[in-house]
Tab-separated table of C-alpha atoms and ligand atoms in Angstrom:
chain	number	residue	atom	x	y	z
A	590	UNK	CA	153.018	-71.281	28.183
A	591	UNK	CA	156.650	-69.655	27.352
A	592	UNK	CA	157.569	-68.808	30.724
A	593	UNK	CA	158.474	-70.805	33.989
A	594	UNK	CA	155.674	-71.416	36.330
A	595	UNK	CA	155.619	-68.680	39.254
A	596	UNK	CA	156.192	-69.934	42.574
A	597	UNK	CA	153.655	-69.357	44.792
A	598	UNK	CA	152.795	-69.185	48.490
A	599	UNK	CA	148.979	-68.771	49.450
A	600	UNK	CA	148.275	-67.376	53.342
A	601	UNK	CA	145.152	-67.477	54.798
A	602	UNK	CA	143.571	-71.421	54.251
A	603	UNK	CA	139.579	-71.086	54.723
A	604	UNK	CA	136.559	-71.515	52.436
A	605	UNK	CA	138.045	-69.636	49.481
A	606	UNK	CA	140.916	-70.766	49.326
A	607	UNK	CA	139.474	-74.489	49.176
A	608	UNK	CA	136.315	-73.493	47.142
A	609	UNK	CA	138.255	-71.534	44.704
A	610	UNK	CA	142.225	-70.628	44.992
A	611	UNK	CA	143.417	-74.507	44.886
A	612	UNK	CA	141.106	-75.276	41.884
A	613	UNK	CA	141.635	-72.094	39.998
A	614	UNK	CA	145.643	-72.266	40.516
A	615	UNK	CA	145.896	-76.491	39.580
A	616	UNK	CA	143.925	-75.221	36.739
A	617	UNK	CA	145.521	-72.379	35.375
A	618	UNK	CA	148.942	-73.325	34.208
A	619	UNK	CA	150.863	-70.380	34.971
A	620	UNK	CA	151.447	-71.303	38.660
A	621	UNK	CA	153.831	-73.712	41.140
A	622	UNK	CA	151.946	-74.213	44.458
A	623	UNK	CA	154.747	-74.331	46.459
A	624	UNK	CA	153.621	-73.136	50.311
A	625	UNK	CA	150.950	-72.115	52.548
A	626	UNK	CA	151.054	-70.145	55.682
A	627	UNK	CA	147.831	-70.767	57.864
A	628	UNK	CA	147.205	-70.541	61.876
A	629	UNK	CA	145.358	-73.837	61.224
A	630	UNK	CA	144.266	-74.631	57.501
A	631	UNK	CA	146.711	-76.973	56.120
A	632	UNK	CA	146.959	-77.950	52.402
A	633	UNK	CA	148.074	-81.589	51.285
A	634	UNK	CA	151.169	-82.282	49.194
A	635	UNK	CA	153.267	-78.817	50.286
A	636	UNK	CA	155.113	-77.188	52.765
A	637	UNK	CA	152.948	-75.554	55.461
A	638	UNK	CA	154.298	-72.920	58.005
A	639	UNK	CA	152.242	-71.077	60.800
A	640	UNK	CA	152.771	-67.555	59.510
A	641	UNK	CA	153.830	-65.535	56.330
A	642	UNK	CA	157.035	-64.258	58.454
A	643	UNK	CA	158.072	-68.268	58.507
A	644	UNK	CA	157.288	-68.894	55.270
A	645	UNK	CA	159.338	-65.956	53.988
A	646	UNK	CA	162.090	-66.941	55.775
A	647	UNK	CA	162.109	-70.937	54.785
A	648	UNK	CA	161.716	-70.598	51.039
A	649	UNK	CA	163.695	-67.755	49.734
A	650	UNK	CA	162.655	-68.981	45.882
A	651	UNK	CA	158.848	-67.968	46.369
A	652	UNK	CA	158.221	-65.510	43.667
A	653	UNK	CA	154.738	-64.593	44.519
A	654	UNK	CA	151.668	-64.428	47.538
A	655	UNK	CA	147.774	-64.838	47.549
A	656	UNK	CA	146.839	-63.338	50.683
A	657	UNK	CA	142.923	-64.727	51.571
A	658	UNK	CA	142.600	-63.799	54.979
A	659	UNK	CA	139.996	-61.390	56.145
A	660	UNK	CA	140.605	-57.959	55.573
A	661	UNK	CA	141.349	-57.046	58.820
A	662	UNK	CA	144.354	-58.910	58.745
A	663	UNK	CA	145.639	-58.211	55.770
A	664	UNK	CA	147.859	-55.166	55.337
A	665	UNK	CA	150.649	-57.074	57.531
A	666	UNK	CA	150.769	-60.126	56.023
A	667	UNK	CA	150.874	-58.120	52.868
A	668	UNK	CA	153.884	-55.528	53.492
A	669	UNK	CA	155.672	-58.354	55.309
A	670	UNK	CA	155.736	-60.090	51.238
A	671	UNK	CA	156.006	-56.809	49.435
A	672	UNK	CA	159.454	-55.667	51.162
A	673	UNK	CA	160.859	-59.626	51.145
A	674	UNK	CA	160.312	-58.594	47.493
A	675	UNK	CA	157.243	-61.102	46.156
A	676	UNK	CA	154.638	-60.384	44.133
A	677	UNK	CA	151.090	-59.919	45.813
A	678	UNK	CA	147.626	-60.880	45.281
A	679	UNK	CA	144.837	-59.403	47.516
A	680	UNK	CA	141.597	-61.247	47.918
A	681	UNK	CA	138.917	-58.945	47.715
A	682	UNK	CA	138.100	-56.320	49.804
A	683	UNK	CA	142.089	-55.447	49.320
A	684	UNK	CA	141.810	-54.170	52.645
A	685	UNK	CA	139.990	-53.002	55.520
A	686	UNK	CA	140.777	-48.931	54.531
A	687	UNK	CA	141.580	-47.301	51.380
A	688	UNK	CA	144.608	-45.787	52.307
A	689	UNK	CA	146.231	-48.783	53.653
A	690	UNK	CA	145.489	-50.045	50.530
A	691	UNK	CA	147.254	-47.157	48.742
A	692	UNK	CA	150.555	-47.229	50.849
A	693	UNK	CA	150.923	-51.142	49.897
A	694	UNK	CA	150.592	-50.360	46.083
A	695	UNK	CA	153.586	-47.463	47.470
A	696	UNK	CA	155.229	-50.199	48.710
A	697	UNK	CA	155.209	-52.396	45.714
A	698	UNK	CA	156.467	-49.791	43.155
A	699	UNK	CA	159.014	-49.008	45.355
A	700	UNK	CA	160.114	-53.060	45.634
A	701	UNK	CA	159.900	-53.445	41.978
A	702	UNK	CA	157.092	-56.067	42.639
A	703	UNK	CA	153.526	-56.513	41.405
A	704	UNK	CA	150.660	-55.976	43.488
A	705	UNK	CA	146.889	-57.145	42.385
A	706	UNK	CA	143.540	-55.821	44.054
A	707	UNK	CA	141.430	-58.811	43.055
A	708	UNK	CA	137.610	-58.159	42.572
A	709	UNK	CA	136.469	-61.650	41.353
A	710	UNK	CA	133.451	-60.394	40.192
A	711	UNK	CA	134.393	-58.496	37.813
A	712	UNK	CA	135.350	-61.488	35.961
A	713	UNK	CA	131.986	-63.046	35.985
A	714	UNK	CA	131.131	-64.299	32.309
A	715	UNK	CA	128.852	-61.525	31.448
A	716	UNK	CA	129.999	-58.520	32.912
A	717	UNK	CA	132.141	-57.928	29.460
A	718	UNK	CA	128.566	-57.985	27.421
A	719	UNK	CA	126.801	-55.841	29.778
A	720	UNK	CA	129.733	-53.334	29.587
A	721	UNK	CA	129.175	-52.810	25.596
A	722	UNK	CA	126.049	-52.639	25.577
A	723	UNK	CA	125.731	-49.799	28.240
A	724	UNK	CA	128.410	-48.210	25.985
A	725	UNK	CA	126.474	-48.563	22.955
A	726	UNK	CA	123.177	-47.635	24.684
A	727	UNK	CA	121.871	-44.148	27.159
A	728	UNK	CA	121.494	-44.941	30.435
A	729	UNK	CA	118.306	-43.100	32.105
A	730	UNK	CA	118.806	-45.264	35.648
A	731	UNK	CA	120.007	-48.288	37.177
A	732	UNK	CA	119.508	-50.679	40.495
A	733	UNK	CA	121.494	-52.603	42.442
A	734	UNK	CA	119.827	-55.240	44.157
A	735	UNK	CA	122.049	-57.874	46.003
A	736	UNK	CA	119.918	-59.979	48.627
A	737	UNK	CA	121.509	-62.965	50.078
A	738	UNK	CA	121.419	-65.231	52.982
A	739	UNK	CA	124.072	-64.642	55.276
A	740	UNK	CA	123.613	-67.445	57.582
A	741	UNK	CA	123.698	-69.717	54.062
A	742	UNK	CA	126.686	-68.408	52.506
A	743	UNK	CA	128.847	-67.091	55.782
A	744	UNK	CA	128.203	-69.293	58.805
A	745	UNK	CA	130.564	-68.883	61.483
A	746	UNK	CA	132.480	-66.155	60.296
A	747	UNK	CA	132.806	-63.769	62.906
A	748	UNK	CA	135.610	-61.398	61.872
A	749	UNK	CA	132.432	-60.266	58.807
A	750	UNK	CA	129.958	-58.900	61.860
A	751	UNK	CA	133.702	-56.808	63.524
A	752	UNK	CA	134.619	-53.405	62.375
A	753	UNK	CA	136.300	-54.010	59.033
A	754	UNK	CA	135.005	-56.949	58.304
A	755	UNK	CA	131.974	-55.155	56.237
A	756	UNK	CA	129.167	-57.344	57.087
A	757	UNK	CA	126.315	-56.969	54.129
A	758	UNK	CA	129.021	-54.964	52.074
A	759	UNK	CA	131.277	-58.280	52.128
A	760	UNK	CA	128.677	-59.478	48.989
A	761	UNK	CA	128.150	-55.889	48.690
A	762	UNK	CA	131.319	-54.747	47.714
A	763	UNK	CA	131.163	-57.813	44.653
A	764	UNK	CA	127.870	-55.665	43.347
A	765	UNK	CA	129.758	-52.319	43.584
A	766	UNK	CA	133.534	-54.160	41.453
A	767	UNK	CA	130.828	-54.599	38.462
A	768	UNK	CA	129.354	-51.555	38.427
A	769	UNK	CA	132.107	-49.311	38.776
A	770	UNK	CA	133.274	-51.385	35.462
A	771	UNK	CA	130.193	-50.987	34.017
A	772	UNK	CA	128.253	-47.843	35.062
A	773	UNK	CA	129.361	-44.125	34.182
A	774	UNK	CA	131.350	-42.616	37.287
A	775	UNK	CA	129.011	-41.929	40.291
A	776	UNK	CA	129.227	-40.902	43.771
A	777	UNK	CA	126.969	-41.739	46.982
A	778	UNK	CA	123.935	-38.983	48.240
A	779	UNK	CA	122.885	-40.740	50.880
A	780	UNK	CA	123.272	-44.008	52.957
A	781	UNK	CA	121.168	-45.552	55.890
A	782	UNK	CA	122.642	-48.490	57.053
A	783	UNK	CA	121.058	-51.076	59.413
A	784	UNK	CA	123.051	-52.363	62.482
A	785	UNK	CA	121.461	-55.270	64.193
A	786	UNK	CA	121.955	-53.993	67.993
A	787	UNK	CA	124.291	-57.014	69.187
A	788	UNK	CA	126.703	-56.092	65.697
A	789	UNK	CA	129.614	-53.990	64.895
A	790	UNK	CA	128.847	-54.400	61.264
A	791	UNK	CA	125.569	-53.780	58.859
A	792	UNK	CA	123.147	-56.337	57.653
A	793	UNK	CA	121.379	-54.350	55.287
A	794	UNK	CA	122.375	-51.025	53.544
A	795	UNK	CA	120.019	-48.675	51.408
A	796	UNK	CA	122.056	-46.314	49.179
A	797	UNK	CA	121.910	-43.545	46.506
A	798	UNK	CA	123.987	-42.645	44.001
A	799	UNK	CA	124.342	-39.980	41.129
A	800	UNK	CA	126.026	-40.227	37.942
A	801	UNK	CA	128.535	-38.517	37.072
A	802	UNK	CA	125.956	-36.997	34.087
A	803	UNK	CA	123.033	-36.411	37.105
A	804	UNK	CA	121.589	-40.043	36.684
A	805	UNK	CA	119.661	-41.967	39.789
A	806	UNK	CA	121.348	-45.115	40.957
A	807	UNK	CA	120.160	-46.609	43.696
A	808	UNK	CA	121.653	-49.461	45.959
A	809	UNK	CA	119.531	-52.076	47.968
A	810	UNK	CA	122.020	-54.640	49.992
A	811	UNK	CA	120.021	-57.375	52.328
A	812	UNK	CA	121.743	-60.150	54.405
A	813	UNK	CA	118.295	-62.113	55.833
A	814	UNK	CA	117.157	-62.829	52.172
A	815	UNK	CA	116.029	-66.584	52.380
A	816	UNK	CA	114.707	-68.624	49.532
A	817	UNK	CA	115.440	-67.172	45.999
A	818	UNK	CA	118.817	-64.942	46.020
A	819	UNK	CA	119.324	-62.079	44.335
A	820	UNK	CA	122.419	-60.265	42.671
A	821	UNK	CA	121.358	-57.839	39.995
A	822	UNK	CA	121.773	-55.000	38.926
A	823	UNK	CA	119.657	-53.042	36.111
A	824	UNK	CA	119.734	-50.497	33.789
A	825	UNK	CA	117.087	-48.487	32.372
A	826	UNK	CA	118.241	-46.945	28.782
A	827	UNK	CA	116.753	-45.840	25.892
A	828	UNK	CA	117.767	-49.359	23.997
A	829	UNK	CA	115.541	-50.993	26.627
A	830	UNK	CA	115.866	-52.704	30.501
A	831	UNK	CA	119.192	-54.760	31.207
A	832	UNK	CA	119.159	-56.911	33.514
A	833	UNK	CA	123.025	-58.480	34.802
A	834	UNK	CA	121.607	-60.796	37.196
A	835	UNK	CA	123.086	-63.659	38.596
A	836	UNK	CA	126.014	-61.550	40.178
A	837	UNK	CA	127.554	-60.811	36.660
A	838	UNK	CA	126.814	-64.694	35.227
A	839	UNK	CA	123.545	-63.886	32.795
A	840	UNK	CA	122.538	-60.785	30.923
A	841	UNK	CA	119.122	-60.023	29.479
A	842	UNK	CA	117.621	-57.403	27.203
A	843	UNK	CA	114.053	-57.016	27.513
A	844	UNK	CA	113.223	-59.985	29.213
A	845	UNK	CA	115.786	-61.855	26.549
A	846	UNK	CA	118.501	-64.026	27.813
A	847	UNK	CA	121.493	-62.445	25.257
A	848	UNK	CA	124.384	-63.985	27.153
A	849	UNK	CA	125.347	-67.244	29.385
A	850	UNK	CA	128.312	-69.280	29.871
A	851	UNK	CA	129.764	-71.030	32.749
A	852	UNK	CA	131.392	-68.902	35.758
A	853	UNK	CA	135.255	-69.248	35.672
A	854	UNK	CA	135.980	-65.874	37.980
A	855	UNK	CA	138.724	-67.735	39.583
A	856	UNK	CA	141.012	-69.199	36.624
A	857	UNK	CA	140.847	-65.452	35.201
A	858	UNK	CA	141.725	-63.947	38.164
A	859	UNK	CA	144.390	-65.450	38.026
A	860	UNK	CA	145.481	-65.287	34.831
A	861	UNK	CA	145.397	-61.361	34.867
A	862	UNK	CA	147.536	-62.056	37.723
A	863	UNK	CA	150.391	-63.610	35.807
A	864	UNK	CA	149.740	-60.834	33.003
A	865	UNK	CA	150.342	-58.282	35.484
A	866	UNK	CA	153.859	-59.739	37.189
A	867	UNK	CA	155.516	-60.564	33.756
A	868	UNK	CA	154.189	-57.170	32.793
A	869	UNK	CA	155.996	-55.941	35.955
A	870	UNK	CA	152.773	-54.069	36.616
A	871	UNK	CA	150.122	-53.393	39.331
A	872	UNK	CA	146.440	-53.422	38.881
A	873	UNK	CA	145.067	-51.672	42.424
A	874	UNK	CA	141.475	-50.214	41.488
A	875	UNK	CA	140.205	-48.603	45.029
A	876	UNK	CA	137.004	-47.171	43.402
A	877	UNK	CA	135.142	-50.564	44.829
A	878	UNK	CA	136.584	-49.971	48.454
A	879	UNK	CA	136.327	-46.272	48.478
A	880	UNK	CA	132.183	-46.533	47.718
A	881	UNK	CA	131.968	-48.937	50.697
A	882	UNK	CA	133.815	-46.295	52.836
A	883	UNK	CA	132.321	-43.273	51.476
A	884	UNK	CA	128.760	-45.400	52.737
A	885	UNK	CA	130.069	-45.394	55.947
A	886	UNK	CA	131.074	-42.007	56.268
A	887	UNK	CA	127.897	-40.542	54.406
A	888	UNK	CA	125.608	-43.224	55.941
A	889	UNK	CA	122.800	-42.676	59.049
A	890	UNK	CA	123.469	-45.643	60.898
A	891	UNK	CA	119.849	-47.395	62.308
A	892	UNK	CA	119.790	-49.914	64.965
A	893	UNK	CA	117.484	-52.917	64.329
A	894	UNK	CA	117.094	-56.225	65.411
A	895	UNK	CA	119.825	-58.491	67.220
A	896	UNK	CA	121.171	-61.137	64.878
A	897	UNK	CA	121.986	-64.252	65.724
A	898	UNK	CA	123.480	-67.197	63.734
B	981	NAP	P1	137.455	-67.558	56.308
B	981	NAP	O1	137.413	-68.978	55.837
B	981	NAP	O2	136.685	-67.202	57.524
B	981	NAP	O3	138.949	-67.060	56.555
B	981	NAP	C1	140.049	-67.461	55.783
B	981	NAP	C2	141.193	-67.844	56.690
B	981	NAP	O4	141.811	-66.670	57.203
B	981	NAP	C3	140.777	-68.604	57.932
B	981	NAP	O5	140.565	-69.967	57.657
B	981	NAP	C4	141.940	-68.375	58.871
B	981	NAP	O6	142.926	-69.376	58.690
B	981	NAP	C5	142.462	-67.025	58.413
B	981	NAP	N1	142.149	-66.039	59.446
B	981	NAP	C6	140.971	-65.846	60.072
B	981	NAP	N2	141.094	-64.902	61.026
B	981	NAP	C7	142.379	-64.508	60.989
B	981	NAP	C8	143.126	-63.590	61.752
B	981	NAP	N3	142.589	-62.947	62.774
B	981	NAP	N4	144.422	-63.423	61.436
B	981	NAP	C9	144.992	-64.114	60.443
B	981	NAP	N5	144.335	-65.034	59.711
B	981	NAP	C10	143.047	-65.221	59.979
B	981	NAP	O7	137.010	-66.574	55.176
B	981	NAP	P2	136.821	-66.756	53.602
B	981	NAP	O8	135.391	-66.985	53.311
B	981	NAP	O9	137.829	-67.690	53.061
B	981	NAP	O10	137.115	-65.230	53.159
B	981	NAP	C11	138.412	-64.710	53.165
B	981	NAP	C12	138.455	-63.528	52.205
B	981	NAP	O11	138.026	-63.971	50.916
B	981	NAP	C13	137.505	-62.390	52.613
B	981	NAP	O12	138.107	-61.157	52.341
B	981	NAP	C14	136.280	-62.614	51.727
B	981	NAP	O13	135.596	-61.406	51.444
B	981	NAP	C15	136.939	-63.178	50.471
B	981	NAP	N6	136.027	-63.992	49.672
B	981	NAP	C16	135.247	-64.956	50.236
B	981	NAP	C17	134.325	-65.654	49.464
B	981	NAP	C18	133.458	-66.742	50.027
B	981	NAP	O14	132.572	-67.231	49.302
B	981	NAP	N7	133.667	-67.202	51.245
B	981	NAP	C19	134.213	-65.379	48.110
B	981	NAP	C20	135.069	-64.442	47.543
B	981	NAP	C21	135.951	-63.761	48.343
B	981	NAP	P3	143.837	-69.861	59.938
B	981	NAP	O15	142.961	-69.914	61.137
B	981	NAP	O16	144.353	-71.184	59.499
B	981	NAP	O17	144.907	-68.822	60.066
């Protein structure tokens, strides 16, 4: 490492931040933990404050922000750091709506600051490999099938069943950061989205797409998916079936395992994060975000069953 560490707050103290933010940032190298700013989450061995506005104000020397709330309550927190000047990090989605989300990268070119739309899975070990080989091969079709438990992997979460808090496209949005990396451009032709009849958000979503070139992509989200999980997506082409499954972690080639290595989404993320602030530069991809909202504009909405935790 040439530089100095980069002193950094983190706002927001809930499951990722402990699963993943404290780990990946004690890890990394490039990074001084220096605050947090939490309603209630605390973390051990730094100075905590109630909100970002205190923690702004009571250490001037904080270079840079991760801001892990839900996305609801995001574009605040994150202006409030942008115009005291710090650089930003977004957990993903970056924010509840896409042009929010465009006025804050506004706001950091016009601060001279960084700001970083963070889409974790992108990062997942073999996204890269199933990248070049969709460059190297023609695509005929492709599948996205993410099918996961929601009472499993988000119990208790509320603000994810309230308006702009996603519901199934919270996972589903992870699905749609690969394969905008991955796939050709494409665009949404229909949507039908389930609402269970006591929810303000979808727990299941059926979707279409079309290439750019005319290709079929279709879109299967599910949030009651118990035993095996699924997070794939496939590609038909004329060098044979792909299959990215694991959500980005293992890619096969006819039924051949081709490429496998331990996850480390976090650690990169925020590596590309010091890249981008010594760069001086922002890396704000909406194409993830503006899929989710183009589903909800585009989508029939269908009422099903109440859910319940
Ligand atoms: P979480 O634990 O429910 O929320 C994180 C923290 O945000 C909470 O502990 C809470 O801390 C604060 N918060 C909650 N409501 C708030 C509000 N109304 N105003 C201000 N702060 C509020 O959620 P999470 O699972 O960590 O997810 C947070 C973000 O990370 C989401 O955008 C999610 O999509 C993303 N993410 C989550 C996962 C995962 O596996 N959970 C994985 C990747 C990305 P205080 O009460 O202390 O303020």
């Amino acid at each position: 490492m040439t530089s100095s560490p980069i002193k950094l707050g983190i706002v927001g103290v809930g499951k990722i931040v402990r699963d993943q933010h404290l780990p990946a940032v004690a890890k990394e190298g490039n990074y001084q933990l220096v605050a947090a700013a939490s309603r209630h989450g605390k973390v051990d061995g730094i100075a905590n404050y109630p909100t970002i506005e205190a923690m702004l104000t009571a250490e001037p020397g904080l270079e840079a922000v991760s801001l892990c709330m839900p996305p609801q309550f995001r574009y605040d927190a994150a202006r409030a750091a942008l115009e005291a000047k710090k650089h930003v990090f977004l957990e993903k989605p970056p924010g509840a709506t896409v042009s929010e989300v465009e006025h804050l990268k506004t706001l950091a070119d016009k601060n001279g600051v960084s700001l970083f739309a963070s889409w974790h899975s992108r990062y997942a070990p073999a996204v890269e490999a199933a990248r070049n080989f969709l460059a190297s091969a023609k695509l005929t079709s492709a599948a996205i099938n993410w099918k996961e438990d929601v009472r499993r992997w988000h119990p208790n979460q509320e603000w994810i069943w309230e308006p702009g808090g996603f519901g199934v496209f919270d996972p589903g949005i992870n699905a749609l950061s690969i394969a905008t990396h991955i796939l050709p451009p494409m665009f949404i032709t229909s949507a039908a989205l389930d609402f269970p009849e006591n929810r303000a958000a979808p727990v299941a979503a059926h979707v279409t797409f079309r290439t750019s070139n005319g290709l079929p992509v279709t879109m299967e989200l599910d949030w009651l998916q118990t035993g095996p999980q699924s997070w794939d997506i496939l590609a038909e082409t004329d060098k044979g079936k792909m299959v990215l499954s694991g959500g980005g972690a293992r890619l096969a080639l006819d039924g051949k395992v081709v490429h496998e290595e331990p996850e480390a989404e976090y650690p990169m993320l925020y590596k590309r994060f010091a890249e981008i602030v010594r760069a001086r530069a922002s890396d704000v991809d909406l194409a993830p975000l503006q899929h989710v909202a183009d589903a909800f504009m585009l989508g029939k909405r269908d009422v099903v069953e109440a859910f319940f935790d």
